[in-house]
Amino acid sequence: MDKFFNKIPFIDNVLKGIGQIMLQENRWTGLLFLIGIFMGSWQGGIAVLLSTVAGTYTAMMLKYDQSEINAGLYGFSAALVGVALSFVFQTTIVIWLLIIVGGALAAVIQHFFIKNKIPVFTFPFIIITWVCVFVLHHFTQIPPSEMMSAAVEPADYDDFLTCTNGFGEVIFQGGVLSGIIFFIAVFISSPAAALYGLAGSVLGAYISHMNGEAIDEIHLGLFGFNAVLSAIVFSGFKKTDGIWVLLAVVITVIIDDMLIDHNVLSEVGGVLTFPFVAGTWITLLIQKLFLSKTEK
């Protein structure tokens, strides 16, 4: 199978781009993510493929660093743009075009930050999606998707499912099976990342519960997915990694709860992964300040 991907590196780059949604440079992780998305919605599956292909192809045409393309760094924000737009809106011709254009634009924005050595994670996806949702809501009559308009009934409460649902919601998937598949996908690439992500989802759910958030939404993983991503960023095998994971998750969840409680960003499609990005930035800054003091 490795020989197949070596012969067609573009497919490998696309799958790694999808895998990088949860910071995993792994084609099998990306493939499992794709399967989980298709299980939730065929439109979402096609959308994530189209947008990731658009982002990766754009990076190739603009002759960005090949090692960065191979690592999937120009695919993950593009992938999230595709799945987000197909989740929020019915997939009309306009939406399909925006999925492709948005995927390409995500790669260009990502390159700007990579070139300037700024760790922005999913920020290009956030900006593009916010702009698209705002414009489409105010200047078009495109109806919401069936997934967006349907009332989602949570499964019977289960600690493990609540945690894995946090993995699913990273890529807009509310199904129990998709969440489990996503957890396994991360685990086969990095057991430490998967387990820290699971712990982050648990902690995120607990803090949000203590903060009085709706229990059904907590069980669905809506207050866990940003925590999952923050935990994965700082995961590792050092003893201090756990401290940074804890700090990042707490900051992320506080930002998440605060924005949702005050109904901030509802006009542009919600918080998306912004709490993860903001919480991680703050933690990286604290980490940098701490390490600079210990080195003196």
XYZ file of N, CA, C and O in Angstrom, residues 11-185:
700
model
N -2.302 12.047 -3.731
C -3.314 11.433 -2.865
C -2.798 11.369 -1.426
O -3.528 11.632 -0.469
N -1.525 11.020 -1.290
C -0.897 10.968 0.035
C -0.937 12.338 0.705
O -1.264 12.458 1.893
N -0.634 13.390 -0.062
C -0.641 14.747 0.480
C -2.041 15.173 0.917
O -2.202 15.833 1.946
N -3.034 14.793 0.133
C -4.415 15.140 0.461
C -4.852 14.441 1.743
O -5.437 15.061 2.643
N -4.554 13.144 1.857
C -4.948 12.399 3.056
C -4.222 12.916 4.292
O -4.817 13.030 5.375
N -2.946 13.266 4.141
C -2.216 13.838 5.272
C -2.781 15.207 5.648
O -2.811 15.572 6.825
N -3.244 15.955 4.639
C -3.871 17.238 4.911
C -5.122 17.077 5.760
O -5.361 17.852 6.689
N -5.914 16.050 5.472
C -7.107 15.774 6.271
C -6.698 15.312 7.667
O -7.291 15.708 8.670
N -5.654 14.500 7.754
C -5.151 14.041 9.049
C -4.645 15.179 9.916
O -4.761 15.147 11.139
N -4.114 16.231 9.264
C -3.571 17.371 10.009
C -4.652 18.205 10.689
O -4.339 19.100 11.476
N -5.927 17.905 10.419
C -7.012 18.574 11.146
C -6.798 18.403 12.646
O -7.074 19.308 13.431
N -6.301 17.215 13.042
C -5.974 16.985 14.451
C -4.467 16.820 14.636
O -3.997 16.067 15.484
N -3.719 17.573 13.782
C -2.263 17.682 13.896
C -1.533 16.350 13.716
O -0.491 16.129 14.328
N -2.075 15.482 12.862
C -1.445 14.189 12.620
C -0.990 14.082 11.167
O -1.823 14.087 10.255
N 0.311 13.985 10.966
C 0.849 13.799 9.622
C 0.835 12.304 9.296
O 1.869 11.644 9.277
N -0.360 11.803 9.025
C -0.537 10.365 8.837
C -1.655 10.110 7.838
O -2.789 10.540 8.053
N -1.331 9.427 6.749
C -2.324 9.187 5.693
C -3.485 8.323 6.172
O -4.633 8.530 5.765
N -3.187 7.362 7.061
C -4.241 6.466 7.540
C -5.190 7.201 8.485
O -6.397 6.950 8.503
N -4.642 8.125 9.257
C -5.484 8.981 10.092
C -6.432 9.788 9.208
O -7.636 9.864 9.465
N -5.880 10.370 8.142
C -6.698 11.144 7.217
C -7.767 10.303 6.546
O -8.906 10.752 6.373
N -7.415 9.076 6.179
C -8.384 8.191 5.533
C -9.526 7.839 6.480
O -10.703 7.847 6.086
N -9.196 7.560 7.729
C -10.238 7.254 8.718
C -11.114 8.476 8.989
O -12.334 8.357 9.153
N -10.507 9.662 9.038
C -11.305 10.888 9.182
C -12.296 11.000 8.020
O -13.473 11.318 8.221
N -11.797 10.746 6.820
C -12.639 10.850 5.628
C -13.798 9.858 5.680
O -14.947 10.205 5.360
N -13.507 8.643 6.113
C -14.558 7.626 6.249
C -15.611 8.083 7.263
O -16.820 7.973 7.020
N -15.152 8.611 8.393
C -16.070 9.085 9.421
C -16.949 10.228 8.936
O -18.132 10.303 9.272
N -16.375 11.112 8.114
C -17.151 12.233 7.563
C -18.194 11.719 6.577
O -19.355 12.153 6.599
N -17.806 10.800 5.709
C -18.751 10.220 4.751
C -19.888 9.493 5.464
O -21.027 9.493 4.991
N -19.593 8.888 6.598
C -20.638 8.208 7.363
C -21.685 9.199 7.868
O -22.877 8.871 7.973
N -21.237 10.410 8.169
C -22.164 11.436 8.633
C -22.944 12.069 7.498
O -24.134 12.366 7.636
N -22.280 12.269 6.364
C -22.921 12.935 5.232
C -22.057 12.768 3.988
O -20.865 13.092 4.021
N -22.670 12.296 2.891
C -21.887 12.161 1.657
C -21.482 13.535 1.123
O -20.411 13.699 0.545
N -22.352 14.549 1.355
C -21.987 15.896 0.926
C -20.753 16.390 1.682
O -19.868 17.005 1.097
N -20.713 16.107 2.984
C -19.560 16.509 3.775
C -18.298 15.808 3.310
O -17.221 16.417 3.268
N -18.414 14.529 2.975
C -17.260 13.778 2.494
C -16.713 14.328 1.191
O -15.491 14.513 1.036
N -17.609 14.611 0.249
C -17.175 15.178 -1.031
C -16.616 16.579 -0.831
O -15.608 16.961 -1.433
N -17.264 17.344 0.049
C -16.813 18.715 0.312
C -15.395 18.743 0.875
O -14.566 19.562 0.453
N -15.115 17.858 1.832
C -13.784 17.856 2.434
C -12.730 17.403 1.424
O -11.601 17.908 1.419
N -13.100 16.502 0.530
C -12.176 16.086 -0.525
C -11.895 17.227 -1.490
O -10.740 17.518 -1.814
N -12.963 17.896 -1.941
C -12.808 18.991 -2.900
C -11.957 20.126 -2.327
O -11.044 20.631 -2.991
N -12.268 20.521 -1.106
C -11.553 21.657 -0.516
C -10.096 21.311 -0.219
O -9.206 22.145 -0.413
N -9.844 20.080 0.231
C -8.459 19.680 0.512
C -7.660 19.568 -0.770
O -6.484 19.981 -0.825
N -8.274 19.025 -1.803
C -7.619 18.964 -3.116
C -7.322 20.371 -3.608
O -6.220 20.650 -4.109
N -8.290 21.286 -3.451
C -8.089 22.672 -3.899
C -6.928 23.324 -3.154
O -6.088 24.003 -3.766
N -6.873 23.134 -1.842
C -5.793 23.722 -1.056
C -4.436 23.149 -1.416
O -3.455 23.886 -1.590
N -4.370 21.826 -1.539
C -3.105 21.158 -1.867
C -2.632 21.514 -3.268
O -1.443 21.799 -3.486
N -3.572 21.521 -4.223
C -3.233 21.841 -5.615
C -2.765 23.291 -5.736
O -1.805 23.591 -6.461
N -3.414 24.191 -5.021
C -3.016 25.604 -5.025
C -1.582 25.755 -4.522
O -0.780 26.495 -5.107
N -1.259 25.050 -3.444
C 0.096 25.105 -2.895
C 1.123 24.600 -3.908
O 2.227 25.155 -4.032
N 0.756 23.562 -4.653
C 1.649 23.024 -5.673
C 1.843 24.018 -6.817
O 2.959 24.242 -7.286
N 0.728 24.615 -7.278
C 0.806 25.548 -8.406
C 1.596 26.808 -8.035
O 2.258 27.407 -8.892
N 1.504 27.222 -6.778
C 2.231 28.408 -6.329
C 3.646 28.073 -5.848
O 4.355 28.943 -5.334
N 4.009 26.785 -6.020
C 5.370 26.309 -5.726
C 5.806 26.583 -4.284
O 6.915 27.053 -4.013
N 4.901 26.279 -3.354
C 5.254 26.366 -1.944
C 6.214 25.224 -1.615
O 6.368 24.281 -2.394
N 6.842 25.302 -0.463
C 7.827 24.303 -0.064
C 7.244 22.885 -0.143
O 6.199 22.608 0.451
N 7.944 22.013 -0.882
C 7.408 20.674 -1.130
C 7.288 19.849 0.149
O 6.357 19.058 0.303
N 8.213 20.037 1.074
C 8.143 19.278 2.323
C 6.905 19.668 3.131
O 6.296 18.825 3.802
N 6.517 20.942 3.058
C 5.306 21.398 3.742
C 4.059 20.841 3.076
O 3.096 20.457 3.754
N 4.082 20.776 1.745
C 2.958 20.184 1.011
C 2.844 18.703 1.350
O 1.743 18.195 1.606
N 3.987 18.014 1.360
C 3.996 16.577 1.673
C 3.474 16.289 3.072
O 2.904 15.229 3.329
N 3.684 17.229 3.978
C 3.243 17.047 5.358
C 1.751 17.334 5.539
O 1.200 17.112 6.621
N 1.109 17.852 4.488
C -0.317 18.140 4.568
C -0.658 19.484 5.186
O -1.808 19.728 5.554
N 0.336 20.381 5.270
C 0.121 21.651 5.958
C -0.795 22.610 5.201
O -1.285 23.588 5.774
N -1.029 22.326 3.917
C -1.916 23.201 3.145
C -3.282 22.547 2.903
O -4.055 23.034 2.079
N -3.536 21.486 3.673
C -4.796 20.782 3.476
C -5.795 20.901 4.606
O -7.001 20.888 4.377
N -5.317 21.046 5.849
C -6.248 20.898 6.973
C -7.223 22.068 7.139
O -8.414 21.861 7.390
N -6.745 23.306 6.989
C -7.673 24.447 7.065
C -8.641 24.414 5.884
O -9.834 24.706 6.032
N -8.111 24.045 4.725
C -8.962 23.904 3.538
C -10.036 22.840 3.768
O -11.211 23.035 3.440
N -9.630 21.719 4.351
C -10.573 20.627 4.621
C -11.705 21.089 5.536
O -12.884 20.778 5.305
N -11.360 21.845 6.567
C -12.367 22.314 7.514
C -13.318 23.328 6.880
O -14.502 23.366 7.216
N -12.810 24.148 5.962
C -13.686 25.073 5.236
C -14.750 24.291 4.481
O -15.949 24.621 4.521
N -14.329 23.234 3.801
C -15.262 22.425 3.022
C -16.331 21.771 3.872
O -17.527 21.860 3.583
N -15.912 21.112 4.940
C -16.885 20.398 5.766
C -17.788 21.376 6.512
O -18.981 21.109 6.717
N -17.260 22.551 6.885
C -18.068 23.548 7.595
C -19.174 24.102 6.708
O -20.340 24.179 7.118
N -18.825 24.514 5.494
C -19.829 25.095 4.592
C -20.884 24.074 4.197
O -22.071 24.402 4.072
N -20.486 22.821 4.024
C -21.465 21.780 3.677
C -22.331 21.411 4.873
O -23.441 20.893 4.706
N -21.834 21.671 6.073
C -22.604 21.404 7.288
C -23.624 22.514 7.550
O -24.760 22.252 7.940
N -23.221 23.748 7.312
C -24.084 24.888 7.631
C -25.153 25.116 6.561
O -26.309 25.423 6.886
N -24.781 24.948 5.291
C -25.698 25.285 4.193
C -26.022 24.063 3.331
O -25.235 23.119 3.244
N -27.186 24.143 2.682
C -27.492 23.155 1.650
C -26.503 23.349 0.507
O -26.173 24.482 0.138
N -26.036 22.256 -0.050
C -24.957 22.321 -1.035
C -25.490 22.697 -2.420
O -25.656 21.847 -3.301
N -25.733 23.987 -2.600
C -26.097 24.531 -3.906
C -24.822 24.730 -4.730
O -23.710 24.536 -4.224
N -24.986 25.158 -5.966
C -23.822 25.411 -6.826
C -22.912 26.475 -6.199
O -21.678 26.364 -6.237
N -23.525 27.507 -5.620
C -22.741 28.574 -4.976
C -21.884 28.006 -3.851
O -20.697 28.359 -3.711
N -22.462 27.118 -3.047
C -21.714 26.532 -1.927
C -20.571 25.664 -2.434
O -19.446 25.739 -1.902
N -20.816 24.861 -3.474
C -19.745 24.029 -4.024
C -18.595 24.896 -4.543
O -17.417 24.576 -4.346
N -18.935 26.013 -5.190
C -17.893 26.916 -5.686
C -17.113 27.539 -4.537
O -15.880 27.644 -4.587
N -17.829 27.938 -3.483
C -17.165 28.526 -2.316
C -16.276 27.507 -1.607
O -15.229 27.871 -1.060
N -16.690 26.261 -1.609
C -15.885 25.200 -0.997
C -14.532 25.088 -1.703
O -13.477 24.982 -1.065
N -14.556 25.159 -3.036
C -13.313 25.059 -3.808
C -12.464 26.317 -3.649
O -11.258 26.252 -3.361
N -13.106 27.487 -3.816
C -12.380 28.759 -3.691
C -11.862 28.945 -2.264
O -10.726 29.381 -2.049
N -12.705 28.610 -1.286
C -12.304 28.735 0.109
C -11.141 27.834 0.451
O -10.235 28.220 1.212
N -11.127 26.626 -0.113
C -10.017 25.708 0.111
C -8.714 26.254 -0.446
O -7.658 26.181 0.201
N -8.793 26.833 -1.644
C -7.602 27.422 -2.263
C -7.110 28.628 -1.464
O -5.909 28.788 -1.213
N -8.046 29.476 -1.038
C -7.686 30.669 -0.273
C -7.081 30.303 1.075
O -6.159 30.978 1.558
N -7.587 29.227 1.682
C -7.045 28.774 2.967
C -5.566 28.432 2.846
O -4.770 28.723 3.745
N -5.192 27.820 1.722
C -3.781 27.471 1.507
C -2.918 28.721 1.392
O -1.803 28.770 1.929
N -3.428 29.742 0.709
C -2.675 30.989 0.530
C -2.467 31.687 1.876
O -1.358 32.149 2.193
N -3.534 31.763 2.670
C -3.425 32.396 3.993
C -2.497 31.588 4.896
O -1.675 32.148 5.630
N -2.630 30.258 4.828
C -1.775 29.390 5.637
C -0.302 29.629 5.303
O 0.557 29.684 6.196
N -0.025 29.784 4.011
C 1.363 29.986 3.575
C 1.943 31.276 4.146
O 3.125 31.313 4.546
N 1.132 32.327 4.180
C 1.601 33.606 4.726
C 2.100 33.430 6.153
O 3.169 33.928 6.523
N 1.324 32.696 6.960
C 1.702 32.513 8.361
C 2.869 31.534 8.514
O 3.729 31.720 9.376
N 2.884 30.483 7.697
C 4.001 29.537 7.747
C 5.304 30.251 7.382
O 6.338 30.067 8.035
N 5.247 31.070 6.338
C 6.422 31.809 5.873
C 6.956 32.731 6.959
O 8.174 32.928 7.095
N 6.037 33.295 7.745
C 6.435 34.222 8.806
C 6.601 33.534 10.158
O 6.714 34.203 11.193
N 6.585 32.184 10.116
C 6.816 31.371 11.306
C 5.846 31.717 12.453
O 6.237 31.816 13.612
N 4.581 31.905 12.094
C 3.531 32.195 13.079
C 2.621 30.967 13.182
O 2.012 30.570 12.191
N 2.537 30.340 14.354
C 1.702 29.138 14.495
C 0.210 29.500 14.603
O -0.283 29.836 15.673
N -0.480 29.446 13.482
C -1.896 29.876 13.488
C -2.875 28.711 13.545
O -4.074 28.912 13.688
N -2.368 27.486 13.384
C -3.225 26.303 13.461
C -4.392 26.430 12.469
O -4.151 26.543 11.292
N -5.638 26.446 12.949
C -6.804 26.458 12.051
C -7.342 27.875 11.803
O -8.463 28.029 11.309
N -6.572 28.900 12.113
C -7.064 30.274 11.989
C -7.515 30.637 10.568
O -8.537 31.326 10.401
N -6.802 30.206 9.504
C -7.286 30.510 8.141
C -8.696 29.953 7.894
O -9.527 30.637 7.287
N -8.962 28.749 8.369
C -10.305 28.160 8.257
C -11.336 29.024 8.974
O -12.430 29.282 8.446
N -10.998 29.491 10.168
C -11.933 30.288 10.962
C -12.305 31.571 10.232
O -13.491 31.909 10.096
N -11.302 32.295 9.752
C -11.540 33.576 9.081
C -12.392 33.389 7.826
O -13.375 34.111 7.611
N -12.020 32.437 6.996
C -12.751 32.210 5.742
C -14.193 31.797 6.025
O -15.133 32.292 5.392
N -14.383 30.919 6.976
C -15.733 30.444 7.287
C -16.588 31.550 7.887
O -17.761 31.700 7.525
N -16.023 32.336 8.790
C -16.765 33.464 9.362
C -17.237 34.420 8.267
O -18.389 34.837 8.250
N -16.346 34.771 7.355
C -16.690 35.701 6.275
C -17.773 35.101 5.372
O -18.764 35.769 5.041
N -17.592 33.842 4.985
C -18.568 33.179 4.106
C -19.944 33.094 4.757
O -20.964 33.394 4.122
N -19.993 32.670 6.012
C -21.275 32.526 6.707
C -21.970 33.882 6.838
O -23.180 34.000 6.594
N -21.212 34.906 7.210
C -21.794 36.251 7.370
C -22.382 36.740 6.046
O -23.530 37.207 5.992
N -21.601 36.646 4.978
C -22.052 37.129 3.667
C -23.248 36.326 3.168
O -24.250 36.901 2.695
N -23.190 35.021 3.275
C -24.268 34.170 2.773
C -25.559 34.365 3.563
O -26.655 34.352 2.998
N -25.439 34.550 4.867
C -26.626 34.765 5.686
C -27.284 36.110 5.392
O -28.513 36.232 5.442
N -26.480 37.122 5.077
C -27.016 38.471 4.905
C -27.360 38.829 3.463
O -28.162 39.744 3.228
N -26.764 38.137 2.507
C -26.962 38.543 1.111
C -27.490 37.434 0.199
O -27.593 37.640 -1.008
N -27.789 36.274 0.749
C -28.379 35.204 -0.059
C -29.530 34.565 0.706
O -29.738 34.851 1.888
N -30.240 33.711 0.010
C -31.358 32.986 0.622
C -31.067 31.483 0.677
O -31.990 30.669 0.701
N -29.786 31.126 0.672
C -29.429 29.698 0.707
C -29.861 29.105 2.044
O -29.461 29.595 3.102
N -30.696 28.080 2.017
C -31.224 27.511 3.268
C -30.170 26.709 4.028
O -29.160 26.283 3.436
N -30.382 26.498 5.322
C -29.451 25.675 6.096
C -29.522 24.222 5.661
O -30.526 23.772 5.090
N -28.467 23.481 5.922
C -28.461 22.057 5.590
C -29.415 21.306 6.508
O -29.839 21.817 7.545
N -29.739 20.090 6.121
C -30.624 19.263 6.946
C -29.984 18.970 8.294
O -30.651 18.930 9.323
N -28.670 18.774 8.310
C -27.971 18.503 9.569
C -28.025 19.701 10.498
O -28.153 19.564 11.707
N -27.939 20.906 9.904
C -27.942 22.125 10.699
C -29.321 22.404 11.284
O -29.454 22.860 12.416
N -30.355 22.117 10.498
C -31.711 22.456 10.924
C -32.360 21.366 11.755
O -33.322 21.614 12.475
N -31.834 20.145 11.663
C -32.435 19.033 12.408
C -32.070 19.113 13.880
O -30.956 19.500 14.249
N -33.003 18.763 14.712
C -32.741 18.690 16.156
C -31.996 17.404 16.448
O -32.469 16.319 16.135
N -30.843 17.526 17.022
C -30.013 16.345 17.308
C -30.339 15.814 18.687
O -30.262 16.539 19.680
N -30.717 14.553 18.740
C -31.023 13.918 20.013
C -29.794 13.184 20.529
O -29.280 12.289 19.859
N -29.286 13.542 21.676
C -28.101 12.864 22.199
C -28.403 11.435 22.611
O -29.526 11.111 22.981
N -27.387 10.598 22.531
C -27.542 9.221 22.985
C -27.607 9.204 24.508
O -27.354 10.203 25.170
N -27.993 8.058 25.068
C -28.004 7.934 26.516
C -26.630 8.296 27.058
O -25.604 7.957 26.476
N -26.616 8.951 28.197
C -25.364 9.456 28.747
C -24.371 8.334 29.004
O -24.698 7.306 29.576
N -23.172 8.551 28.554
C -22.079 7.607 28.753
C -20.788 8.404 28.771
O -20.526 9.201 27.869
N -19.982 8.212 29.817
C -18.755 9.000 29.966
C -17.845 8.881 28.758
O -17.338 9.873 28.249
N -17.638 7.641 28.292
C -16.706 7.437 27.186
C -17.236 8.077 25.907
O -16.490 8.722 25.171
N -18.541 7.913 25.637
C -19.103 8.471 24.413
C -19.074 9.991 24.438
O -18.859 10.636 23.408
N -19.283 10.587 25.605
C -19.186 12.034 25.716
C -17.778 12.494 25.327
O -17.605 13.500 24.631
N -16.776 11.739 25.737
C -15.379 12.086 25.436
C -15.071 11.931 23.957
O -14.466 12.810 23.343
N -15.490 10.803 23.371
C -15.206 10.590 21.949
C -16.042 11.507 21.072
O -15.622 11.854 19.965
N -17.208 11.930 21.554
C -18.003 12.899 20.795
C -17.235 14.203 20.612
O -17.431 14.919 19.626
N -16.363 14.516 21.570
C -15.512 15.690 21.426
C -14.610 15.574 20.214
O -14.367 16.562 19.506
N -14.119 14.370 19.935
C -13.310 14.131 18.731
C -14.155 14.320 17.478
O -13.710 14.924 16.494
N -15.374 13.802 17.501
C -16.250 13.898 16.336
C -16.589 15.329 15.978
O -16.594 15.708 14.802
N -16.850 16.148 16.999
C -17.281 17.518 16.755
C -16.157 18.404 16.226
O -16.426 19.491 15.717
N -14.914 17.968 16.332
C -13.815 18.723 15.717
C -14.076 18.897 14.227
O -13.789 19.938 13.632
N -14.666 17.849 13.608
C -14.935 17.875 12.167
C -16.444 17.866 11.913
O -16.925 17.269 10.954
N -17.195 18.489 12.824
C -18.643 18.699 12.653
C -19.440 17.395 12.569
O -20.497 17.366 11.941
N -18.954 16.344 13.196
C -19.662 15.069 13.163
C -20.252 14.765 14.540
O -19.527 14.655 15.521
N -21.587 14.625 14.588
C -22.258 14.359 15.849
C -22.525 12.899 16.116
O -22.987 12.533 17.190
N -22.228 12.045 15.153
C -22.486 10.623 15.329
C -21.505 9.976 16.289
O -20.312 10.300 16.290
N -22.020 9.034 17.087
C -21.177 8.328 18.058
C -20.064 7.559 17.352
O -18.891 7.613 17.760
N -20.403 6.873 16.274
C -19.426 6.038 15.572
C -18.307 6.877 14.962
O -17.140 6.497 15.006
N -18.664 8.035 14.403
C -17.638 8.915 13.832
C -16.643 9.355 14.898
O -15.433 9.381 14.662
N -17.150 9.686 16.088
C -16.268 10.098 17.181
C -15.296 9.008 17.573
O -14.106 9.269 17.801
N -15.784 7.782 17.640
C -14.923 6.648 17.990
C -13.872 6.419 16.902
O -12.694 6.182 17.189
N -14.307 6.507 15.648
C -13.375 6.325 14.523
C -12.289 7.403 14.551
O -11.104 7.123 14.340
N -12.679 8.645 14.846
C -11.701 9.731 14.896
C -10.694 9.516 16.025
O -9.503 9.792 15.870
N -11.185 9.021 17.167
C -10.272 8.736 18.283
C -9.268 7.654 17.879
O -8.059 7.795 18.116
N -9.755 6.595 17.260
C -8.878 5.517 16.800
C -7.886 6.041 15.766
O -6.704 5.671 15.762
N -8.368 6.924 14.881
C -7.513 7.488 13.831
C -6.333 8.246 14.424
O -5.203 8.147 13.939
